Short mmCIF file of N, CA and C in Angstrom, two decimals:
data_model
loop_
_atom_site.label_atom_id
_atom_site.label_comp_id
_atom_site.label_asym_id
_atom_site.label_seq_id
_atom_site.Cartn_x
_atom_site.Cartn_y
_atom_site.Cartn_z
N MET A 6 97.35 164.13 98.88
CA MET A 6 97.81 163.44 99.96
C MET A 6 98.73 164.28 100.86
N ARG A 7 99.96 164.77 100.16
CA ARG A 7 100.77 165.58 100.86
C ARG A 7 100.31 166.79 101.23
N ILE A 8 99.34 167.50 100.56
CA ILE A 8 98.96 168.68 101.27
C ILE A 8 97.87 168.40 102.42
N THR A 9 97.24 167.47 102.12
CA THR A 9 96.49 167.26 103.85
C THR A 9 97.50 166.92 105.11
N GLN A 10 98.57 166.11 104.73
CA GLN A 10 99.60 165.75 105.56
C GLN A 10 100.22 167.06 106.07
N TYR A 11 100.33 168.07 105.11
CA TYR A 11 101.08 169.29 105.47
C TYR A 11 100.09 170.00 106.36
N TYR A 12 98.94 170.32 105.99
CA TYR A 12 97.92 170.98 106.65
C TYR A 12 97.76 170.37 108.09
N ASN A 13 97.66 168.98 108.29
CA ASN A 13 97.60 168.29 109.54
C ASN A 13 98.83 168.77 110.30
N ASN A 14 100.17 168.90 109.81
CA ASN A 14 101.36 169.04 110.85
C ASN A 14 101.20 170.67 111.08
N ARG A 15 100.76 171.39 110.20
CA ARG A 15 100.71 172.81 110.26
C ARG A 15 99.65 172.88 111.81
N ILE A 16 98.65 172.43 111.62
CA ILE A 16 97.60 172.43 112.52
C ILE A 16 98.27 172.05 114.03
N HIS A 17 98.65 170.98 113.76
CA HIS A 17 99.06 170.41 115.05
C HIS A 17 100.34 171.22 115.72
N SER A 18 101.20 171.81 115.04
CA SER A 18 102.25 172.87 115.29
C SER A 18 101.52 174.13 116.07
N LEU A 19 100.48 174.58 115.41
CA LEU A 19 99.36 175.82 115.89
C LEU A 19 98.75 175.50 116.97
N LYS A 20 98.29 174.43 117.15
CA LYS A 20 97.92 173.88 118.31
C LYS A 20 98.81 173.75 119.65
N LYS A 21 100.00 173.19 119.22
CA LYS A 21 101.06 173.25 120.26
C LYS A 21 101.39 174.54 120.84
N GLN A 22 101.66 175.48 119.81
CA GLN A 22 102.12 177.01 120.07
C GLN A 22 101.08 177.66 120.75
N LEU A 23 99.76 177.28 120.39
CA LEU A 23 98.91 178.13 121.23
C LEU A 23 98.54 177.38 122.42
N ILE A 24 98.84 176.23 122.81
CA ILE A 24 98.77 175.76 124.33
C ILE A 24 99.94 176.37 125.07
N GLU A 25 101.26 176.28 124.34
CA GLU A 25 102.44 176.82 124.99
C GLU A 25 102.29 178.28 125.67
N THR A 26 101.83 179.14 124.69
CA THR A 26 101.49 180.54 125.02
C THR A 26 100.43 180.57 126.18
N TYR A 27 99.50 179.67 126.05
CA TYR A 27 98.45 179.80 127.15
C TYR A 27 98.86 179.34 128.60
N LEU A 28 99.70 178.39 128.39
CA LEU A 28 100.44 177.89 129.71
C LEU A 28 101.34 178.96 130.47
N VAL A 29 102.09 179.76 129.47
CA VAL A 29 103.06 180.77 129.94
C VAL A 29 102.31 181.82 130.45
N ILE A 30 101.05 182.36 129.80
CA ILE A 30 100.42 183.40 130.37
C ILE A 30 99.68 182.80 131.93
N LEU A 31 99.29 181.77 131.86
CA LEU A 31 98.87 181.31 133.12
C LEU A 31 99.87 180.91 134.16
N ALA A 32 100.95 180.80 134.02
CA ALA A 32 102.05 180.78 134.86
C ALA A 32 102.47 182.08 135.23
N VAL A 33 102.54 183.02 134.50
CA VAL A 33 102.74 184.30 134.72
C VAL A 33 101.57 185.03 135.74
N PHE A 34 100.46 184.46 135.43
CA PHE A 34 99.46 185.04 136.43
C PHE A 34 99.39 184.44 137.66
N HIS A 35 100.02 183.13 137.89
CA HIS A 35 99.99 182.50 138.98
C HIS A 35 101.36 182.91 139.90
N ILE A 36 102.17 183.55 139.09
CA ILE A 36 103.49 184.06 139.69
C ILE A 36 102.94 185.41 140.42
N VAL A 37 102.23 186.34 139.69
CA VAL A 37 101.93 187.24 140.17
C VAL A 37 101.09 187.18 141.19
N SER A 38 100.06 186.31 141.21
CA SER A 38 99.15 185.96 142.47
C SER A 38 100.02 185.67 143.49
N ILE A 39 100.98 184.56 143.55
CA ILE A 39 101.74 184.13 144.50
C ILE A 39 102.51 185.39 145.18
N TYR A 40 103.21 186.13 144.31
CA TYR A 40 103.71 187.53 145.05
C TYR A 40 102.58 188.18 145.59
N ILE A 41 101.47 188.41 145.27
CA ILE A 41 100.58 189.31 145.96
C ILE A 41 100.14 188.79 147.30
N TYR A 42 100.06 187.20 147.20
CA TYR A 42 99.66 186.58 148.52
C TYR A 42 100.79 186.57 149.38
N LEU A 43 102.08 186.29 148.81
CA LEU A 43 103.20 186.36 149.94
C LEU A 43 103.35 187.44 150.55
N PHE A 44 103.41 188.53 149.95
CA PHE A 44 104.07 189.92 150.65
C PHE A 44 102.71 190.86 150.89
N TRP A 45 101.67 190.96 150.46
CA TRP A 45 100.66 191.80 150.82
C TRP A 45 99.48 191.15 151.53
N LEU A 46 98.81 190.16 151.03
CA LEU A 46 97.80 189.64 151.89
C LEU A 46 97.94 188.74 152.83
N LYS A 47 99.03 188.25 152.99
CA LYS A 47 99.82 187.23 154.05
C LYS A 47 98.79 186.05 154.24
N ASN A 48 98.12 185.44 153.23
CA ASN A 48 97.33 184.53 153.55
C ASN A 48 97.82 183.20 152.87
N THR A 49 97.88 182.12 153.69
CA THR A 49 98.79 180.87 153.16
C THR A 49 98.05 180.07 152.11
N PHE A 50 96.77 179.69 152.39
CA PHE A 50 96.04 178.68 151.54
C PHE A 50 96.14 179.00 150.05
N PRO A 51 95.72 180.19 149.64
CA PRO A 51 95.74 180.76 148.25
C PRO A 51 97.49 180.30 147.71
N LEU A 52 98.28 180.95 148.89
CA LEU A 52 99.62 180.89 148.14
C LEU A 52 99.91 179.51 147.92
N TYR A 53 99.70 178.64 148.76
CA TYR A 53 100.04 177.10 148.35
C TYR A 53 99.43 176.67 147.26
N TYR A 54 98.02 177.44 147.08
CA TYR A 54 97.13 176.65 146.01
C TYR A 54 97.41 177.11 144.61
N PHE A 55 98.06 178.30 144.41
CA PHE A 55 98.43 178.94 143.43
C PHE A 55 99.92 178.05 143.14
N ALA A 56 100.57 177.83 144.08
CA ALA A 56 102.12 177.18 143.70
C ALA A 56 101.75 175.81 143.20
N GLY A 57 100.85 175.02 143.96
CA GLY A 57 100.61 174.02 143.39
C GLY A 57 100.00 174.01 141.96
N ALA A 58 99.15 174.89 141.42
CA ALA A 58 98.69 175.00 139.86
C ALA A 58 99.97 175.40 138.99
N LEU A 59 100.74 176.32 139.67
CA LEU A 59 102.02 176.36 138.90
C LEU A 59 102.91 175.31 138.63
N VAL A 60 103.04 174.45 139.39
CA VAL A 60 103.59 173.24 139.32
C VAL A 60 103.00 172.23 138.14
N PHE A 61 101.71 172.42 138.23
CA PHE A 61 101.02 171.74 137.29
C PHE A 61 101.21 172.25 135.96
N TYR A 62 101.18 173.57 136.01
CA TYR A 62 101.37 174.01 134.52
C TYR A 62 102.86 174.05 133.92
N VAL A 63 103.93 174.13 134.96
CA VAL A 63 105.24 173.70 134.36
C VAL A 63 105.44 172.32 134.02
N TYR A 64 104.79 171.50 134.65
CA TYR A 64 104.79 170.02 134.09
C TYR A 64 104.00 169.87 132.76
N SER A 65 102.91 170.66 132.59
CA SER A 65 102.42 170.32 131.32
C SER A 65 102.90 170.81 130.28
N TYR A 66 103.87 172.21 130.72
CA TYR A 66 104.73 172.62 129.65
C TYR A 66 105.81 171.84 128.89
N ILE A 67 106.49 171.23 130.12
CA ILE A 67 107.43 170.14 129.73
C ILE A 67 106.82 168.99 128.90
N LEU A 68 105.68 168.49 129.19
CA LEU A 68 105.27 167.28 128.41
C LEU A 68 104.98 167.75 127.05
N ILE A 69 104.42 169.05 126.82
CA ILE A 69 104.15 169.59 125.37
C ILE A 69 105.42 169.69 124.91
N ARG A 70 106.29 170.28 125.45
CA ARG A 70 107.82 170.35 124.72
C ARG A 70 108.41 169.10 124.45
N ARG A 71 108.04 167.90 124.98
CA ARG A 71 108.62 166.58 124.55
C ARG A 71 107.72 165.91 123.62
N ASN A 72 106.84 166.75 123.04
CA ASN A 72 105.95 166.03 122.11
C ASN A 72 105.04 165.12 122.39
N PHE A 73 104.49 165.20 123.63
CA PHE A 73 103.52 164.33 124.25
C PHE A 73 102.20 164.58 123.85
N ASN A 74 101.20 163.53 123.56
CA ASN A 74 100.09 163.86 123.18
C ASN A 74 99.19 164.98 123.70
N ILE A 75 98.98 165.99 122.69
CA ILE A 75 98.36 167.17 123.41
C ILE A 75 97.03 166.88 123.64
N SER A 76 96.05 166.08 122.96
CA SER A 76 94.87 165.92 123.11
C SER A 76 94.73 165.30 124.75
N ARG A 77 95.70 164.53 125.24
CA ARG A 77 95.45 163.88 126.55
C ARG A 77 95.66 164.97 127.40
N ILE A 78 96.66 165.87 127.39
CA ILE A 78 97.09 166.83 128.09
C ILE A 78 95.76 167.96 128.13
N VAL A 79 95.12 168.22 127.12
CA VAL A 79 93.86 169.07 126.95
C VAL A 79 92.91 168.48 127.96
N ASN A 80 92.44 167.06 127.69
CA ASN A 80 91.49 166.25 128.21
C ASN A 80 91.83 166.33 129.87
N ALA A 81 93.01 166.15 130.24
CA ALA A 81 93.25 166.01 131.64
C ALA A 81 93.15 167.55 132.34
N TYR A 82 93.61 168.61 131.73
CA TYR A 82 93.26 169.92 131.99
C TYR A 82 91.92 170.21 132.21
N LEU A 83 91.11 169.76 131.42
CA LEU A 83 89.72 170.05 131.48
C LEU A 83 89.14 169.44 132.67
N HIS A 84 89.60 168.27 133.00
CA HIS A 84 89.20 167.62 134.30
C HIS A 84 89.59 168.27 135.41
N PHE A 85 90.74 168.64 135.40
CA PHE A 85 91.46 169.15 136.71
C PHE A 85 91.10 170.57 136.71
N SER A 86 90.69 171.14 135.81
CA SER A 86 90.58 172.94 135.82
C SER A 86 89.15 173.14 136.45
N SER A 87 88.16 172.14 136.27
CA SER A 87 86.99 172.15 137.04
C SER A 87 87.01 172.03 138.50
N LEU A 88 87.97 171.30 138.86
CA LEU A 88 88.16 170.95 140.17
C LEU A 88 88.93 172.08 141.02
N TYR A 89 89.90 172.72 140.28
CA TYR A 89 90.81 173.62 140.57
C TYR A 89 89.77 175.02 140.83
N ILE A 90 89.13 175.15 139.96
CA ILE A 90 88.13 176.56 139.83
C ILE A 90 86.99 176.45 141.01
N SER A 91 86.63 175.31 141.29
CA SER A 91 85.60 174.93 142.12
C SER A 91 86.24 175.38 143.75
N VAL A 92 87.53 175.05 144.02
CA VAL A 92 87.93 175.39 145.32
C VAL A 92 88.29 176.96 145.35
N ILE A 93 88.51 177.52 144.37
CA ILE A 93 88.76 179.03 144.32
C ILE A 93 87.20 179.64 144.82
N ILE A 94 86.44 179.12 144.05
CA ILE A 94 84.96 179.90 144.18
C ILE A 94 84.46 179.56 145.57
N LEU A 95 84.59 178.33 146.05
CA LEU A 95 84.25 178.13 147.64
C LEU A 95 85.20 178.95 148.48
N ASN A 96 86.38 179.03 148.24
CA ASN A 96 87.03 179.98 149.03
C ASN A 96 86.75 181.55 149.09
N PHE A 97 86.25 181.98 147.68
CA PHE A 97 85.78 183.05 147.75
C PHE A 97 84.41 183.33 148.45
N ILE A 98 83.68 182.33 148.09
CA ILE A 98 82.41 182.42 148.91
C ILE A 98 82.51 182.71 150.52
N ASP A 99 83.37 181.73 150.99
CA ASP A 99 83.60 181.73 152.47
C ASP A 99 84.24 182.97 152.90
N ASP A 100 85.19 183.71 152.30
CA ASP A 100 85.76 184.95 152.60
C ASP A 100 84.77 185.80 152.48
N SER A 101 83.86 186.03 151.42
CA SER A 101 82.69 187.04 151.40
C SER A 101 81.96 187.19 152.48
N LEU A 102 81.52 185.81 152.88
CA LEU A 102 80.22 185.74 153.83
C LEU A 102 80.65 186.16 155.31
#
């Protein structure tokens, strides 16, 4: 009984660490994208779009650090990420045509 509880706690902590690392990597990518669109490309739509995503990632990171339910955060991210990527794809198609 104690062993399974230990493994469950260890798995939960590893999931939390993985999600935290993933959010930090995404935040760094978005900061670099904001920098590129702010100084080189001078396009405002992607700039605001990446800034909004950065706010979402920071909020998710804060929730994870406060021991919020990780399953709910992952579920919400899976729903919002499909909407997020669809706008990027549509913007890319519009720019390429």
